[in-house]
Each structure stands twice: as C-alpha cells, then as structure tokens.
C-alpha positions as a Markdown table, in Angstrom:
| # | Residue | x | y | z |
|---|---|---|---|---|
| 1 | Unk | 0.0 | 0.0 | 0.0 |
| 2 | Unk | 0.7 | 3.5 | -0.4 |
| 3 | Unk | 0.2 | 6.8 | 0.7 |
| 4 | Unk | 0.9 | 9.6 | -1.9 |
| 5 | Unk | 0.3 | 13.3 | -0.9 |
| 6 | Unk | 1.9 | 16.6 | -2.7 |
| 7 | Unk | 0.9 | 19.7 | -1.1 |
| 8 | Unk | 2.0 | 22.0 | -3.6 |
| 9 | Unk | 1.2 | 25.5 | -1.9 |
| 10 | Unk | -0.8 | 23.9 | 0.7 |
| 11 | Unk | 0.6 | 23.1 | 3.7 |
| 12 | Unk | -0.6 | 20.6 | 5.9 |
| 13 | Unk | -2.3 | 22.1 | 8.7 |
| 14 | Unk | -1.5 | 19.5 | 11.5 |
| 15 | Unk | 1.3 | 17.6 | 12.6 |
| 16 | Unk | 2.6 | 14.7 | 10.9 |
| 17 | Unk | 0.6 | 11.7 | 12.0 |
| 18 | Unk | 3.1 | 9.7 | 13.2 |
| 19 | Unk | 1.7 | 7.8 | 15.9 |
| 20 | Unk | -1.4 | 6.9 | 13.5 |
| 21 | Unk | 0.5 | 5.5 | 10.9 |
| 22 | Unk | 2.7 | 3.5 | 12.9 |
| 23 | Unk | 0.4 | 0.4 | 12.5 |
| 24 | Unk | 1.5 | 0.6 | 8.9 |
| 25 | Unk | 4.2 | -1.6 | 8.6 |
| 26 | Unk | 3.3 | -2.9 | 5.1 |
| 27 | Unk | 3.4 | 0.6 | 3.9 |
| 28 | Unk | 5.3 | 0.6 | 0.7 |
| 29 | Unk | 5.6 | 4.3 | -0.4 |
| 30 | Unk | 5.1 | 7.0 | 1.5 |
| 31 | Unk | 5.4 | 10.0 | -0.4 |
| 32 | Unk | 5.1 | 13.6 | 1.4 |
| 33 | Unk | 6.7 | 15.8 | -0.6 |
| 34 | Unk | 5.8 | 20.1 | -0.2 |
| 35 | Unk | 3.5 | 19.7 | 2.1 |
| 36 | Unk | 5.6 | 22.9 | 4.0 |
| 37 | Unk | 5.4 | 20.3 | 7.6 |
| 38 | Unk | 5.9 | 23.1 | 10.2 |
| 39 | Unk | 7.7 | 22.5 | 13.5 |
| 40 | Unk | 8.1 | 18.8 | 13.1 |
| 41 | Unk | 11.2 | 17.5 | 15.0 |
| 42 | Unk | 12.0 | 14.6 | 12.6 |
| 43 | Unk | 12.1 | 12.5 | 15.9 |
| 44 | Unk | 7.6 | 12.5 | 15.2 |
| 45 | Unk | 8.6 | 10.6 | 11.8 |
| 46 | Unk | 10.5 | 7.8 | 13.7 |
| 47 | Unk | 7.3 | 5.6 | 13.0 |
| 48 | Unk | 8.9 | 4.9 | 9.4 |
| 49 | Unk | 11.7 | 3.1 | 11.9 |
| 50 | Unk | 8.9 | -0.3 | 12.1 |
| 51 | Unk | 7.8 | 0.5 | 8.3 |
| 52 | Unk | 10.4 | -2.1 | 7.2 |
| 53 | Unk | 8.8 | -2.8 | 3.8 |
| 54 | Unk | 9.2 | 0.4 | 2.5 |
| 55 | Unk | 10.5 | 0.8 | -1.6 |
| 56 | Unk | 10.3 | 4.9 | -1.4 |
| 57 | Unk | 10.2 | 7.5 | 1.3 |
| 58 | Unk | 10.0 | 11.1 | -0.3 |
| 59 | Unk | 9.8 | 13.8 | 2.2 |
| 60 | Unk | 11.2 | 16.6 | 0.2 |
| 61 | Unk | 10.6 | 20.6 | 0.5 |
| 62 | Unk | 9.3 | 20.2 | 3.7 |
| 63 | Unk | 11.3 | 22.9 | 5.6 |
| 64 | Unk | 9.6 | 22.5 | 9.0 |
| 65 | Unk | 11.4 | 19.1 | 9.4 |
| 66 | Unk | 14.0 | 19.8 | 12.1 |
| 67 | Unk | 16.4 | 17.1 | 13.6 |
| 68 | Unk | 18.9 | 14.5 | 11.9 |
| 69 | Unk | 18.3 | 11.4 | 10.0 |
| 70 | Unk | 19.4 | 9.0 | 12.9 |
| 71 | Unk | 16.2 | 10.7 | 14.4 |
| 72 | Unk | 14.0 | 9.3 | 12.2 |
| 73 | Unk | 15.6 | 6.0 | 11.6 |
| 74 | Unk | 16.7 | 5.6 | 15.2 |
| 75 | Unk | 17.2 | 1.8 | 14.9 |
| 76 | Unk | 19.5 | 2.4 | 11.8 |
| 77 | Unk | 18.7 | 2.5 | 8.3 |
| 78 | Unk | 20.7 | 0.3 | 6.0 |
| 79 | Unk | 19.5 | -2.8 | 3.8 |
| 80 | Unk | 19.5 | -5.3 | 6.8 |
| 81 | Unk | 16.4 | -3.4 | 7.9 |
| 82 | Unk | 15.0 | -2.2 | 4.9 |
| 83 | Unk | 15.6 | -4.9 | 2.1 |
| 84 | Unk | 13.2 | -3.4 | -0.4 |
| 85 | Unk | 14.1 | 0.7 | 0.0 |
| 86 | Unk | 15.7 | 2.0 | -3.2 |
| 87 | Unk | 14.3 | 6.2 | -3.0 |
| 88 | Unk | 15.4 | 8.2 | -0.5 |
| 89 | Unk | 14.1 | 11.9 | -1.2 |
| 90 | Unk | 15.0 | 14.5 | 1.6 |
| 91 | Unk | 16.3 | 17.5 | -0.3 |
| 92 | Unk | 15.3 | 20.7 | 0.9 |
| 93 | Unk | 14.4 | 20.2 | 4.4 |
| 94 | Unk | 16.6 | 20.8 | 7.4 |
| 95 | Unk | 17.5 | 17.3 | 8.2 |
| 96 | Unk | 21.0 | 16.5 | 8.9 |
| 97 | Unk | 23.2 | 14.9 | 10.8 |
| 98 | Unk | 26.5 | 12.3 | 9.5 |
| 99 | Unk | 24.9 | 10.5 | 6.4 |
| 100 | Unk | 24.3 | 6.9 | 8.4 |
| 101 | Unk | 27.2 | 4.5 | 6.8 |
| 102 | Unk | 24.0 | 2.3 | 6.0 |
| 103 | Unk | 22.4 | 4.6 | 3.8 |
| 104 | Unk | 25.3 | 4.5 | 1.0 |
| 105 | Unk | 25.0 | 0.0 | 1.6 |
| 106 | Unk | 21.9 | -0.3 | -0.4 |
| 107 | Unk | 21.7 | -1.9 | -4.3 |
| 108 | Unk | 19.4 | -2.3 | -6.8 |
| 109 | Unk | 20.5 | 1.0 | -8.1 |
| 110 | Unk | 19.0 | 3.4 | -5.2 |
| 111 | Unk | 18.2 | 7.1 | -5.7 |
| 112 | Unk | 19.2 | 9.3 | -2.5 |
| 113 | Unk | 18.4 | 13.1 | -2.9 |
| 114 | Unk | 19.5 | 14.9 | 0.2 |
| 115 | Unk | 20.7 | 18.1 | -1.4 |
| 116 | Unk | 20.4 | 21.6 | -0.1 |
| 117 | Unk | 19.9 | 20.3 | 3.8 |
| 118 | Unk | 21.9 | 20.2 | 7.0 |
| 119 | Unk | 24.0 | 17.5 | 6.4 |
| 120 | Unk | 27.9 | 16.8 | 8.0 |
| 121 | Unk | 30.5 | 15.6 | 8.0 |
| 122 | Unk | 32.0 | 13.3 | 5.8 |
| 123 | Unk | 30.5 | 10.5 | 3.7 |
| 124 | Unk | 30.4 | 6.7 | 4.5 |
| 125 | Unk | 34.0 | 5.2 | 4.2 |
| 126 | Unk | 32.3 | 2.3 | 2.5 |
| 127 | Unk | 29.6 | 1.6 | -0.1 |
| 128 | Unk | 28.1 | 0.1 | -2.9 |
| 129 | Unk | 29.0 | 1.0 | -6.2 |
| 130 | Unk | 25.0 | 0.8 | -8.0 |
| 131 | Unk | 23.9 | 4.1 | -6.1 |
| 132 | Unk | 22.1 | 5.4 | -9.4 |
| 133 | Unk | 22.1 | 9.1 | -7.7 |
| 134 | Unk | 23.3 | 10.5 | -4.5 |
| 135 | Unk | 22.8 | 14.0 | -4.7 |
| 136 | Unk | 24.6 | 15.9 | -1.7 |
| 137 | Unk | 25.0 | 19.6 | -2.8 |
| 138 | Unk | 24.7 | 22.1 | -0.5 |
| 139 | Unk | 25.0 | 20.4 | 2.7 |
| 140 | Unk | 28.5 | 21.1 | 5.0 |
| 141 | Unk | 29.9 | 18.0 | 3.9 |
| 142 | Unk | 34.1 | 17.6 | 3.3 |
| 143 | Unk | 36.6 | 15.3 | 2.5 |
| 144 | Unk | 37.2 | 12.9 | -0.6 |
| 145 | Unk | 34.7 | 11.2 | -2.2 |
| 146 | Unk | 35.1 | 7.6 | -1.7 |
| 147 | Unk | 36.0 | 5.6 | -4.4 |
| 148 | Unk | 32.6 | 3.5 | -4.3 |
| 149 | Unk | 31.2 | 7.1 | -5.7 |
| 150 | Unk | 34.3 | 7.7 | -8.2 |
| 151 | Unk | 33.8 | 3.8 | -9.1 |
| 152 | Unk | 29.9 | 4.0 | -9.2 |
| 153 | Unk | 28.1 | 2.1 | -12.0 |
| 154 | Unk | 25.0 | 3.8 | -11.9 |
C-alpha cells in the first residue's frame, strides 16, 4: 500500500501523524513531498523506523522538518532493515546529521536526494557501487569522495 500526498502550496495544517500510521508496517511508499510540515522535530517521523517494507520515502521541500536522520531511523537505516528501499528523497528540508554508513550500503541502483539540507560531516567510508544518484550539494559535507562514488556504475 501506499500513501501519496503533494501539497504544492498547501501546507498541511496538523502535525505529521506519526503515531497513527505507525500500524503501517506494510506501507510501501510513502510519499510527502511540499507539504511545507511546520515544526516537526523529525524525531515524530520515527514511526517509518517499524515500516520495514518500505520501496520509497520522499519527504522533500518540507522545511519544517527539524532534527537529523538518525532521528527518524533511530534503529538504523541500512538494507538489513530495509531490504526493499531503493528512493530516499530528503532535499530541501533541514535534516542532517553524518549520512548513516547504512544509507550508501543499499543496491538495486538506489536514488538518495539529500541536497540543499543540514548535512555533515564526511561520507560513509564504504559503499556500494550501484547508487544510481546520490545527490549531496549544498550540505557542509568535506573530504574525498570515496571511491565507491568515483567507481559507481549507476
């Protein structure tokens, strides 16, 4: 199952329902993207933590989304978890945090948008090579890029 909502220019007027959709751990897609969440600390999205079937999260242009990643994965995100998740779309909200080393782990040619957020630090030593797109601009991220992104296939 899925749940699809763009807001365009309307903003949702309530808080995200996290503790409503927690139940939904079949959930497939959940797609939120401009709905303009307002003072959402991303630790009310850690229900997606127990949505383990979950192909795409898109939560992008949301700029009310405050906290890191680790908040709203606090169990971990990586493949072990989440077999089936190949989208990641975050850009354009104030998440950020390190970039969890699970996150760059994933195949099957995954799509991770986290550009123009408040990411840190440096990127996973280690990763697969099939990431399709990892978009990461204007975050405060440094150092090299690993070689699994120099070497990437996708």
């Amino acid at each position: 199952s899925s749940i699809s909502v763009g807001c365009g220019s309307a903003p949702l007027p309530a808080p995200f329902p996290g503790t409503e959709i927690a139940g939904l751990t079949a959930l497939i897609n959940l797609e939120l993207r401009a709905c303009y969440l307002s003072q959402q600390p991303a630790s009310n999205l850690a229900a997606l933590d127990t949505m383990t079937q979950l192909q795409k999260i898109r939560l992008d242009a949301n700029p009310g989304i405050t906290g890191n990643l680790s908040d709203v994965f606090p169990q971990g995100l990586s493949p072990a978890r989440f077999p089936a998740l190949n989208v990641i779309h975050a850009q354009q909200t104030p998440l950020g945090g390190q970039i969890p080393a699970g996150l760059t782990q994933f195949g099957n040619a995954p799509s991770f948008r986290l550009f123009q957020a408040r990411f840190s630090g440096t990127l996973p030593a280690t990763g697969n090579s099939s990431i399709l797109e990892l978009a990461i601009n204007g975050n405060a991220l440094e150092g090299v890029l690993p070689d699994y992104i120099r070497n990437a296939s996708g």
